[in-house]
Coordinates of C-alpha atoms in Angstrom, one line a residue:
X1 CA 6.8 4.2 16.4
X2 CA 7.0 5.3 12.7
X3 CA 5.9 2.8 10.1
X4 CA 9.3 2.2 8.7
X5 CA 10.5 1.2 12.2
X6 CA 7.5 -1.1 12.6
X7 CA 8.5 -2.8 9.4
X8 CA 12.0 -3.3 10.5
X9 CA 10.7 -4.9 13.7
X10 CA 8.1 -7.1 12.1
X11 CA 9.9 -8.4 9.0
X12 CA 11.2 -11.4 10.7
X13 CA 7.9 -12.1 12.4
X14 CA 6.1 -11.9 9.0
X15 CA 8.6 -14.4 7.7
X16 CA 8.4 -16.9 10.5
X17 CA 4.7 -17.2 10.2
X18 CA 5.1 -18.8 6.7
X19 CA 5.2 -22.5 6.3
X20 CA 8.6 -24.0 6.6
X21 CA 10.7 -23.2 3.5
X22 CA 14.1 -24.6 2.6
X23 CA 17.1 -24.0 0.4
X24 CA 16.9 -21.6 -2.4
X25 CA 13.2 -20.7 -1.9
X26 CA 13.8 -19.7 1.7
X27 CA 16.7 -17.4 0.5
X28 CA 14.5 -16.0 -2.2
X29 CA 11.8 -15.0 0.4
X30 CA 14.4 -13.2 2.4
X31 CA 15.8 -11.4 -0.6
X32 CA 12.3 -10.3 -1.8
X33 CA 11.4 -8.9 1.6
X34 CA 14.7 -7.2 1.9
X35 CA 14.1 -5.7 -1.6
X36 CA 10.8 -4.2 -0.4
X37 CA 12.7 -3.0 2.6
X38 CA 15.1 -1.1 0.4
X39 CA 12.4 0.5 -1.4
X40 CA 10.6 1.5 1.7
X41 CA 13.8 2.9 3.3
X42 CA 14.8 5.0 0.3
X43 CA 11.3 6.5 0.0
X44 CA 11.2 7.4 3.6
X45 CA 14.6 9.0 3.6
X46 CA 13.8 11.0 0.4
X47 CA 10.5 12.2 1.6
X48 CA 11.9 13.2 5.0
X49 CA 14.7 15.2 3.3
X50 CA 12.1 17.1 1.2
X51 CA 10.1 17.8 4.3
X52 CA 13.3 19.0 5.9
X53 CA 13.8 21.4 3.0
X54 CA 10.3 22.8 3.5
X55 CA 10.7 22.9 7.4
X56 CA 14.4 23.6 8.2
X57 CA 13.5 24.4 11.8
X58 CA 12.7 20.7 12.2
X59 CA 16.1 19.0 12.4
X60 CA 14.4 15.8 13.6
X61 CA 13.4 15.2 9.9
X62 CA 17.0 14.9 8.9
X63 CA 17.7 12.6 11.8
X64 CA 14.8 10.4 10.6
X65 CA 16.2 10.3 7.2
X66 CA 19.6 9.1 8.5
X67 CA 17.8 6.4 10.5
X68 CA 16.3 5.3 7.3
X69 CA 19.8 4.8 5.9
X70 CA 20.4 2.3 8.7
X71 CA 17.3 0.4 7.6
X72 CA 18.5 0.6 4.0
X73 CA 22.0 -1.0 5.1
X74 CA 20.3 -3.8 7.0
X75 CA 18.3 -4.8 4.1
X76 CA 21.2 -4.7 1.6
X77 CA 23.2 -6.8 4.0
X78 CA 20.3 -9.4 4.0
X79 CA 20.6 -9.7 0.3
X80 CA 24.4 -10.0 0.3
X81 CA 24.1 -12.9 2.7
X82 CA 21.2 -14.6 0.9
X83 CA 22.0 -14.1 -2.7
X84 CA 24.8 -15.5 -4.9
X85 CA 23.2 -14.2 -8.1
X86 CA 25.8 -12.2 -10.2
X87 CA 23.2 -9.7 -11.5
X88 CA 22.1 -9.0 -8.0
X89 CA 25.6 -8.4 -6.8
X90 CA 26.2 -6.0 -9.6
X91 CA 23.1 -3.9 -8.6
X92 CA 24.3 -4.0 -5.0
X93 CA 27.7 -2.7 -6.0
X94 CA 26.0 0.2 -7.7
X95 CA 23.8 0.8 -4.6
X96 CA 27.0 1.2 -2.6
X97 CA 28.3 4.0 -4.7
X98 CA 24.8 5.8 -4.6
X99 CA 24.7 5.3 -0.8
X100 CA 27.8 7.4 -0.4
X101 CA 26.0 10.1 -2.4
X102 CA 22.9 9.8 -0.3
X103 CA 24.9 10.4 2.9
X104 CA 26.7 13.3 1.3
X105 CA 23.3 14.9 0.5
X106 CA 21.7 14.2 3.9
X107 CA 24.7 15.7 5.8
X108 CA 24.6 18.9 3.7
X109 CA 22.2 21.9 4.1
X110 CA 19.3 21.1 1.8
X111 CA 19.1 22.8 -1.7
X112 CA 17.4 22.3 -4.9
X113 CA 20.3 20.6 -6.6
X114 CA 20.6 18.0 -3.9
X115 CA 16.8 17.4 -3.8
X116 CA 16.9 16.7 -7.6
X117 CA 19.8 14.4 -7.2
X118 CA 18.2 12.5 -4.3
X119 CA 15.0 12.0 -6.1
X120 CA 16.9 10.5 -9.1
X121 CA 18.9 8.3 -6.8
X122 CA 15.7 7.1 -5.1
X123 CA 14.2 6.2 -8.5
X124 CA 17.4 4.1 -9.3
X125 CA 17.1 2.2 -6.0
X126 CA 13.4 1.5 -6.5
X127 CA 14.1 0.1 -10.1
X128 CA 17.1 -1.8 -8.8
X129 CA 15.3 -3.4 -5.9
X130 CA 12.3 -4.4 -8.0
X131 CA 14.8 -6.0 -10.4
X132 CA 16.4 -7.9 -7.7
X133 CA 13.0 -9.1 -6.4
X134 CA 11.9 -10.0 -9.9
X135 CA 15.0 -12.1 -10.4
X136 CA 14.3 -14.1 -7.1
X137 CA 10.7 -14.7 -7.7
X138 CA 9.1 -18.2 -7.4
X139 CA 5.6 -19.5 -7.8
X140 CA 3.7 -17.5 -5.2
X141 CA 0.5 -18.6 -3.4
X142 CA -2.6 -16.4 -3.6
X143 CA -2.0 -15.2 0.0
X144 CA 1.7 -14.5 -0.7
X145 CA 0.6 -12.3 -3.6
X146 CA -1.7 -10.4 -1.4
X147 CA 0.9 -10.1 1.4
X148 CA 3.4 -8.6 -1.1
X149 CA 0.8 -6.3 -2.5
X150 CA -0.1 -4.8 0.9
X151 CA 3.6 -4.3 1.7
X152 CA 4.4 -2.8 -1.7
X153 CA 1.4 -0.5 -1.3
X154 CA 2.9 1.0 1.8
X155 CA 6.0 2.0 -0.1
X156 CA 3.9 3.1 -3.1
X157 CA 1.9 5.4 -0.8
X158 CA 5.1 7.0 0.3
X159 CA 6.2 7.4 -3.3
X160 CA 3.0 9.3 -4.1
X161 CA 3.8 11.7 -1.2
X162 CA 7.4 12.0 -2.4
X163 CA 6.4 13.0 -5.9
X164 CA 3.6 15.3 -4.6
X165 CA 6.3 17.2 -2.5
X166 CA 8.7 17.2 -5.5
X167 CA 6.1 18.8 -7.7
X168 CA 5.7 21.7 -5.2
X169 CA 9.5 22.1 -4.7
X170 CA 10.5 21.6 -8.3
X171 CA 7.5 22.7 -10.3
X172 CA 9.3 22.9 -13.6
X173 CA 10.4 19.3 -13.5
X174 CA 8.0 17.4 -15.7
X175 CA 9.4 14.1 -14.7
X176 CA 8.2 14.5 -11.1
X177 CA 4.6 15.3 -12.3
X178 CA 4.7 12.2 -14.6
X179 CA 5.8 9.9 -11.8
X180 CA 3.3 11.4 -9.3
X181 CA 0.5 10.6 -11.7
X182 CA 1.9 7.2 -12.4
X183 CA 2.3 6.2 -8.7
X184 CA -1.1 7.6 -7.9
X185 CA -2.7 5.4 -10.6
X186 CA -0.7 2.3 -9.5
X187 CA -1.9 2.8 -5.9
X188 CA -5.5 3.2 -7.0
X189 CA -5.3 0.0 -9.0
X190 CA -3.9 -2.0 -6.2
X191 CA -6.5 -0.6 -3.8
X192 CA -9.2 -1.8 -6.2
X193 CA -7.6 -5.3 -6.1
X194 CA -7.7 -5.2 -2.3
X195 CA -11.4 -4.3 -2.4
X196 CA -12.1 -7.5 -4.3
X197 CA -10.6 -9.7 -1.5
X198 CA -13.1 -11.3 0.9
X199 CA -11.8 -9.8 4.1
X200 CA -13.8 -10.6 7.3
X201 CA -14.0 -9.2 10.8
X202 CA -11.2 -6.8 11.9
X203 CA -9.5 -7.0 8.6
X204 CA -12.7 -5.9 6.8
X205 CA -12.8 -2.8 9.1
X206 CA -9.2 -2.0 8.4
X207 CA -9.7 -2.2 4.7
X208 CA -12.7 0.1 5.0
X209 CA -10.5 2.5 7.0
X210 CA -7.8 2.3 4.5
X211 CA -10.1 3.3 1.7
X212 CA -11.4 6.2 3.7
X213 CA -7.9 7.4 4.6
X214 CA -6.7 7.2 1.0
X215 CA -9.7 9.2 -0.1
X216 CA -8.9 11.8 2.4
X217 CA -5.2 11.9 1.5
X218 CA -5.9 12.4 -2.2
X219 CA -8.5 15.1 -1.4
X220 CA -6.1 17.0 0.7
X221 CA -3.4 16.9 -2.0
X222 CA -6.0 18.6 -4.4
X223 CA -7.6 20.9 -2.0
X224 CA -5.4 21.6 1.1
X225 CA -3.5 24.9 0.8
X226 CA -0.8 26.4 3.0
X227 CA 2.6 25.4 4.2
X228 CA 1.1 23.1 6.8
X229 CA -0.2 20.7 4.2
X230 CA 2.9 18.5 3.7
X231 CA 3.2 17.6 7.4
X232 CA -0.5 16.8 7.5
X233 CA -0.2 14.6 4.4
X234 CA 2.9 12.9 6.0
X235 CA 0.8 12.1 9.0
X236 CA -1.9 10.7 6.8
X237 CA 0.6 8.6 4.9
X238 CA 1.7 7.0 8.2
X239 CA -1.8 6.1 9.0
X240 CA -2.3 4.5 5.5
X241 CA 0.9 2.6 5.9
X242 CA -0.1 1.4 9.4
X243 CA -3.4 0.0 8.0
X244 CA -1.6 -1.8 5.3
X245 CA 0.8 -3.3 7.8
X246 CA -2.1 -4.7 9.7
X247 CA -3.5 -6.2 6.4
X248 CA -0.1 -7.7 5.6
X249 CA 0.0 -9.4 9.0
X250 CA -3.5 -10.8 8.3
X251 CA -2.2 -12.3 4.9
X252 CA 1.0 -13.5 6.5
X253 CA -0.9 -15.6 9.0
X254 CA -3.0 -17.1 6.2
X255 CA 0.0 -18.3 4.2

């Protein structure tokens, strides 16, 4: 099972392990988790489409991208149900128009124009979803902060891969290089924060494996030549995301 599908299956589990929450705070928790789900879905569908451009003989990549649209829809629906905020509803209305363009792109043969458009759209979704989450924030416990950090890092890792692929496919687009460097730096900073946390037992081992996996991923980005590199990096990203999912479960249980 791919990471994005694991997230879809475990979101409710992670929520139910938290202490009882009521009223507005409970709704805010759902909205914040759904906002992260939106970011994860849009980064997966964009990356899969970029990989499909590089490997047109693998139609399964486009199918995976379309599955991510379903996950995107599920999380948007959660926000619709749990938020009455006018600003949030305005962002969701804009998402609806951009979703139509996403489907149009995914259903067409991949080309450079569509790739550029999809990367721009994904950036809009990331910024919009982060804005929604920030507007529904509340005083987080230390464990909730760590839970959200591990979940956001899984999305951030995918963002790094997305922009890495974008720099290879659209080498003249300086924005992609800028965002690649920015997301790489953000992940490194978050990983440094994780290394300060006093993990024990299996969680300590998982963090150690995460550090090694990330070091390998970044080394391959700089040194691995050939057309097989993107697929290998995608597999490495799935491993990184899986380890972060295990750590997020650890923090969820400690809330």
